[in-house]
């Protein structure tokens, strides 16, 4: 004759729950406030521009940046992909910005995001970041800035 022994499901759930909670990596919020100077390095077409330069600020310290602007003139919108590289790793992201033009500059104002990283920045992600850039039509003395916050695994 076999006997059934009741199992308390609550006890099993309590035994499994701490392990599941411990598996989730902890993260910390870091400020994002970096700015830099760039210059036009490549014009792939009249609507695709590539800038290179340097940036300084949180969370990267300092590094080299490459930005690729794809202009959408009918809507005055630009899609931007960017990468910052330094000895600690890379930080990558995107931005979408409205732009206006004058005789001497293109001014971008929009929202960006950090989408990933490597090395010390592996797992970094951001909430929407403020993105501002001034792109001179001569290709010299351009400026960019990102501000906001991001999460970085501990």
XYZ file of N, CA and C in Angstrom:
462
model
N 0.825 -1.153 0.000
C 0.000 0.000 0.000
C 0.893 1.248 0.000
N 0.606 2.165 -0.902
C 1.408 3.384 -0.951
C 0.676 4.504 -0.243
N 1.440 5.347 0.311
C 0.875 6.453 1.041
C 1.244 7.765 0.365
N 0.303 8.639 0.232
C 0.570 9.956 -0.337
C 0.989 10.905 0.766
N 2.072 11.627 0.476
C 2.548 12.601 1.441
C 2.320 13.986 0.832
N 1.535 14.838 1.472
C 1.297 16.169 0.917
C 2.589 16.999 0.941
N 2.778 17.731 -0.127
C 3.944 18.614 -0.219
C 3.443 20.039 -0.108
N 4.074 20.783 0.706
C 3.700 22.186 0.874
C 4.343 22.989 -0.249
N 3.512 23.441 -1.205
C 4.030 24.198 -2.345
C 4.663 25.509 -1.914
N 4.170 26.087 -0.871
C 4.749 27.338 -0.380
C 6.203 27.160 0.021
N 6.543 26.012 0.614
C 7.917 25.749 1.026
C 8.808 25.619 -0.209
N 8.312 24.949 -1.266
C 9.089 24.817 -2.494
C 9.294 26.184 -3.123
N 8.256 27.001 -3.170
C 8.371 28.333 -3.756
C 9.388 29.174 -2.988
N 9.381 29.066 -1.670
C 10.344 29.834 -0.884
C 11.761 29.344 -1.109
N 11.913 28.063 -1.345
C 13.249 27.524 -1.588
C 13.777 27.946 -2.952
N 12.900 28.105 -3.953
C 13.315 28.459 -5.303
C 13.460 29.979 -5.454
N 12.617 30.751 -4.821
C 12.599 32.200 -5.009
C 13.935 32.876 -4.706
N 14.614 32.583 -3.585
C 15.889 33.262 -3.337
C 16.918 32.983 -4.425
N 16.938 31.787 -4.964
C 17.886 31.475 -6.032
C 17.576 32.297 -7.275
N 16.295 32.463 -7.591
C 15.915 33.258 -8.763
C 16.274 34.726 -8.553
N 16.076 35.219 -7.346
C 16.416 36.612 -7.064
C 17.923 36.832 -7.108
N 18.686 35.880 -6.628
C 20.136 36.025 -6.622
C 20.703 36.000 -8.034
N 20.014 35.368 -8.982
C 20.513 35.268 -10.347
C 20.399 36.588 -11.102
N 19.486 37.471 -10.682
C 19.315 38.747 -11.367
C 20.492 39.659 -11.025
N 21.227 40.133 -12.044
C 22.374 40.980 -11.743
C 21.928 42.348 -11.232
N 22.666 42.841 -10.271
C 22.372 44.163 -9.732
C 22.912 45.207 -10.698
N 22.251 46.326 -10.769
C 22.734 47.398 -11.627
C 22.742 48.690 -10.832
N 23.464 49.645 -11.364
C 23.521 50.950 -10.721
C 23.225 52.019 -11.757
N 22.648 53.099 -11.299
C 22.340 54.220 -12.186
C 23.554 55.144 -12.208
N 23.965 55.509 -13.408
C 25.106 56.412 -13.568
C 24.653 57.625 -14.375
N 25.188 58.785 -14.057
C 24.835 59.965 -14.851
C 25.498 59.889 -16.227
N 24.813 60.409 -17.215
C 25.385 60.551 -18.552
C 25.474 62.048 -18.818
N 26.677 62.518 -18.986
C 26.907 63.930 -19.289
C 28.249 64.016 -19.992
N 28.224 63.775 -21.297
C 29.472 63.911 -22.029
C 29.283 64.841 -23.212
N 30.362 65.519 -23.535
C 30.346 66.479 -24.627
C 31.667 66.351 -25.374
N 31.656 66.802 -26.612
C 32.881 66.695 -27.371
C 32.911 67.561 -28.602
N 34.044 67.489 -29.244
C 34.264 68.212 -30.488
C 34.512 67.197 -31.592
N 33.903 67.443 -32.738
C 34.047 66.533 -33.868
C 34.332 67.328 -35.131
N 34.649 66.591 -36.168
C 34.789 67.215 -37.479
C 34.299 66.236 -38.529
N 33.845 66.768 -39.630
C 33.358 65.955 -40.740
C 34.529 65.192 -41.337
N 34.393 63.857 -41.450
C 35.471 63.060 -42.018
C 35.072 62.376 -43.320
N 33.785 62.070 -43.496
C 33.339 61.368 -44.690
C 31.951 61.849 -45.082
N 31.743 62.031 -46.364
C 30.412 62.279 -46.901
C 30.124 61.099 -47.824
N 29.298 60.153 -47.336
C 28.994 58.963 -48.130
C 28.033 59.282 -49.260
N 27.185 60.242 -49.033
C 26.250 60.743 -50.034
C 25.815 62.109 -49.515
N 25.072 62.855 -50.278
C 24.648 64.149 -49.726
C 23.835 64.012 -48.444
N 23.324 62.811 -48.177
C 22.456 62.637 -47.015
C 23.067 61.795 -45.898
N 24.294 61.309 -46.070
C 24.946 60.517 -45.022
C 26.301 61.146 -44.718
N 26.446 61.631 -43.482
C 27.655 62.311 -43.045
C 28.291 61.539 -41.897
N 29.619 61.470 -41.879
C 30.306 60.822 -40.762
C 31.251 61.818 -40.116
N 31.137 61.926 -38.806
C 32.000 62.797 -38.016
C 32.854 61.943 -37.090
N 34.056 62.398 -36.793
C 34.898 61.776 -35.781
C 35.421 62.861 -34.865
N 35.746 62.481 -33.639
C 36.272 63.442 -32.688
C 36.512 62.814 -31.342
N 36.477 63.636 -30.305
C 36.711 63.174 -28.940
C 35.602 63.689 -28.025
N 35.368 62.947 -26.950
C 34.384 63.342 -25.936
C 34.995 63.187 -24.551
N 34.420 63.897 -23.593
C 34.802 63.779 -22.186
C 33.532 63.828 -21.355
N 33.540 63.082 -20.255
C 32.424 63.137 -19.327
C 31.981 61.769 -18.872
N 30.958 61.756 -18.063
C 30.429 60.524 -17.478
C 29.540 59.797 -18.478
N 29.578 58.509 -18.571
C 30.328 57.532 -17.791
C 31.640 57.088 -18.435
N 32.083 57.725 -19.499
C 33.245 57.223 -20.245
C 34.578 57.834 -19.846
N 34.576 58.920 -19.122
C 35.833 59.618 -18.878
C 36.185 60.392 -20.138
N 36.960 59.785 -21.001
C 37.247 60.397 -22.301
C 37.379 59.278 -23.331
N 37.194 59.638 -24.584
C 37.298 58.637 -25.639
C 37.127 59.255 -27.005
N 37.307 58.412 -27.997
C 37.107 58.811 -29.395
C 35.677 58.472 -29.788
N 35.057 59.338 -30.577
C 33.681 59.110 -31.005
C 33.584 59.156 -32.525
N 32.735 58.295 -33.055
C 32.372 58.300 -34.473
C 30.856 58.396 -34.530
N 30.348 59.352 -35.309
C 28.907 59.532 -35.482
C 28.577 59.450 -36.964
N 27.529 58.720 -37.301
C 27.030 58.668 -38.677
C 25.623 59.258 -38.688
N 25.466 60.374 -39.411
C 24.186 61.069 -39.525
C 23.536 60.676 -40.845
N 22.318 60.173 -40.803
C 21.538 59.937 -42.019
C 20.414 60.971 -42.021
N 20.490 61.888 -42.972
C 19.537 62.998 -43.019
C 18.285 62.608 -43.795
N 17.139 63.027 -43.287
C 15.840 62.836 -43.931
C 15.263 64.223 -44.199
N 15.666 64.873 -45.309
C 15.326 66.284 -45.537
C 13.831 66.591 -45.619
N 13.024 65.689 -46.118
C 11.592 65.980 -46.230
C 10.955 66.203 -44.864
N 11.521 65.571 -43.838
C 10.983 65.720 -42.482
C 11.894 66.532 -41.565
N 13.066 66.930 -42.069
C 14.084 67.621 -41.253
C 14.435 66.808 -40.012
N 14.636 65.509 -40.235
C 14.983 64.584 -39.166
C 16.268 63.862 -39.551
N 17.102 63.597 -38.557
C 18.319 62.822 -38.764
C 18.315 61.619 -37.836
N 18.738 60.492 -38.370
C 19.000 59.305 -37.561
C 20.510 59.237 -37.386
N 20.937 59.048 -36.154
C 22.356 59.088 -35.836
C 22.743 57.787 -35.132
N 23.817 57.167 -35.595
C 24.414 56.016 -34.910
C 25.787 56.461 -34.440
N 26.171 56.093 -33.218
C 27.452 56.560 -32.694
C 28.126 55.498 -31.839
N 29.458 55.604 -31.772
C 30.274 54.706 -30.954
C 31.382 55.508 -30.297
N 31.542 55.305 -29.000
C 32.655 55.892 -28.251
C 33.595 54.752 -27.879
N 34.887 54.967 -28.100
C 35.884 53.943 -27.802
C 36.985 54.543 -26.926
N 37.362 53.794 -25.885
C 38.540 54.152 -25.095
C 39.183 52.859 -24.601
N 40.219 52.965 -23.791
C 40.948 51.781 -23.333
C 40.091 50.841 -22.493
N 38.995 51.338 -21.906
C 38.128 50.518 -21.050
C 37.054 49.770 -21.822
N 36.779 50.147 -23.085
C 35.748 49.473 -23.871
C 35.068 50.425 -24.834
N 33.860 50.048 -25.233
C 33.085 50.876 -26.157
C 31.688 51.109 -25.591
N 31.108 52.211 -26.009
C 29.710 52.526 -25.716
C 29.077 52.869 -27.059
N 27.942 52.224 -27.380
C 27.268 52.482 -28.653
C 25.872 53.004 -28.394
N 25.367 53.732 -29.387
C 24.029 54.265 -29.235
C 23.463 54.810 -30.522
N 22.257 55.319 -30.390
C 21.544 55.920 -31.518
C 20.878 57.202 -31.036
N 20.483 58.013 -31.991
C 19.722 59.223 -31.675
C 18.829 59.545 -32.861
N 17.732 60.202 -32.574
C 16.854 60.756 -33.598
C 16.693 62.227 -33.250
N 16.970 63.073 -34.237
C 16.965 64.505 -33.951
C 16.313 65.293 -35.070
N 15.584 66.313 -34.693
C 15.134 67.302 -35.657
C 16.331 68.187 -35.957
N 16.375 68.714 -37.169
C 17.474 69.621 -37.465
C 16.998 70.837 -38.232
N 17.753 71.906 -38.020
C 17.524 73.145 -38.756
C 18.843 73.538 -39.408
N 18.739 74.250 -40.514
C 19.950 74.666 -41.213
C 20.004 76.183 -41.317
N 21.216 76.685 -41.353
C 21.458 78.104 -41.615
C 22.558 78.151 -42.673
N 23.048 79.327 -42.960
C 24.115 79.456 -43.946
C 25.415 78.794 -43.494
N 25.606 78.647 -42.185
C 26.874 78.132 -41.687
C 26.786 76.816 -40.914
N 25.597 76.403 -40.486
C 25.531 75.228 -39.613
C 24.227 74.461 -39.764
N 24.296 73.216 -39.303
C 23.110 72.380 -39.112
C 23.036 72.129 -37.608
N 21.911 72.449 -36.993
C 21.735 72.275 -35.556
C 20.769 71.118 -35.320
N 21.215 70.134 -34.515
C 20.429 68.941 -34.211
C 19.967 69.000 -32.762
N 18.693 68.701 -32.526
C 18.144 68.623 -31.177
C 17.227 67.414 -31.136
N 17.507 66.486 -30.217
C 16.672 65.299 -30.173
C 16.937 64.423 -28.977
N 16.597 63.155 -29.176
C 16.672 62.153 -28.118
C 17.590 61.023 -28.575
N 18.469 60.605 -27.677
C 19.367 59.497 -27.963
C 19.233 58.417 -26.917
N 19.865 57.299 -27.178
C 19.904 56.181 -26.231
C 21.252 55.491 -26.314
N 21.731 55.035 -25.186
C 22.859 54.117 -25.175
C 22.260 52.735 -25.346
N 22.731 52.009 -26.356
C 22.152 50.700 -26.665
C 23.033 49.533 -26.260
N 24.282 49.788 -25.886
C 25.139 48.691 -25.471
C 26.561 49.142 -25.245
N 27.379 48.187 -24.830
C 28.774 48.482 -24.588
C 29.584 47.213 -24.455
N 30.893 47.386 -24.419
C 31.811 46.266 -24.223
C 32.789 46.639 -23.113
N 33.565 45.665 -22.662
C 34.554 45.918 -21.616
C 33.892 46.415 -20.353
N 34.409 47.485 -19.791
C 33.869 48.055 -18.550
C 32.436 48.535 -18.710
N 31.984 48.715 -19.954
C 30.637 49.233 -20.218
C 29.668 48.135 -20.684
N 30.068 46.887 -20.575
C 29.198 45.782 -20.997
C 27.881 45.843 -20.239
N 26.789 45.765 -20.964
C 25.465 45.781 -20.357
C 24.889 47.161 -20.124
N 25.607 48.224 -20.459
C 25.084 49.574 -20.226
C 23.883 49.834 -21.134
N 22.878 50.489 -20.594
C 21.686 50.901 -21.329
C 21.243 52.231 -20.736
N 20.554 53.023 -21.533
C 20.106 54.300 -20.981
C 18.624 54.499 -21.190
N 18.108 55.376 -20.390
C 16.800 55.959 -20.621
C 17.012 56.969 -21.743
N 15.972 57.617 -22.242
C 16.195 58.631 -23.272
C 17.167 59.718 -22.775
N 18.101 60.071 -23.648
C 19.093 61.094 -23.365
C 18.824 62.317 -24.228
N 19.094 63.484 -23.707
C 19.037 64.694 -24.525
C 20.256 64.694 -25.433
N 20.043 64.887 -26.732
C 21.127 64.921 -27.716
C 21.108 66.266 -28.412
N 22.248 66.943 -28.421
C 22.394 68.221 -29.109
C 23.693 68.198 -29.903
N 23.641 68.732 -31.112
C 24.853 68.810 -31.922
C 24.783 70.029 -32.825
N 25.933 70.566 -33.089
C 26.064 71.675 -34.029
C 27.074 71.199 -35.065
N 26.624 71.094 -36.300
C 27.429 70.553 -37.390
C 27.692 71.685 -38.372
N 28.938 72.143 -38.433
C 29.227 73.257 -39.329
C 29.232 72.778 -40.776
N 28.799 73.616 -41.661
C 28.774 73.249 -43.074
C 30.176 73.190 -43.675
N 31.164 73.747 -42.968
C 32.545 73.640 -43.440
C 33.200 72.350 -42.972
N 32.554 71.642 -42.041
C 33.104 70.386 -41.542
C 34.106 70.561 -40.423
N 34.243 71.745 -39.878
C 35.202 72.016 -38.797
C 34.460 72.496 -37.552
N 35.094 72.303 -36.410
C 34.603 72.823 -35.130
C 33.145 72.476 -34.852
N 32.855 71.213 -34.891
C 31.509 70.751 -34.568
C 31.456 70.324 -33.116
N 30.286 70.384 -32.509
C 30.143 70.060 -31.094
C 28.947 69.140 -30.887
N 29.080 68.225 -29.918
C 27.976 67.333 -29.553
C 27.877 67.253 -28.041
N 26.697 66.884 -27.548
C 26.514 66.681 -26.111
C 25.353 65.728 -25.882
N 25.508 64.862 -24.888
C 24.457 63.957 -24.426
C 24.305 64.160 -22.928
N 23.065 64.186 -22.415
C 22.825 64.260 -20.983
C 21.649 63.375 -20.614
N 21.705 62.808 -19.411
C 20.636 61.943 -18.923
C 21.194 60.959 -17.905
N 20.678 59.732 -17.932
C 21.185 58.702 -17.021
C 21.127 57.345 -17.704
N 21.915 56.429 -17.176
C 22.006 55.075 -17.731
C 22.110 54.081 -16.586
N 21.880 52.820 -16.897
C 22.094 51.767 -15.932
C 23.285 50.941 -16.394
N 24.123 50.573 -15.440
C 25.338 49.809 -15.705
C 25.387 48.672 -14.704
N 25.559 47.428 -15.170
C 25.675 46.321 -14.222
C 26.844 46.559 -13.270
N 26.694 46.088 -12.047
C 27.775 46.265 -11.046
C 28.942 45.384 -11.359
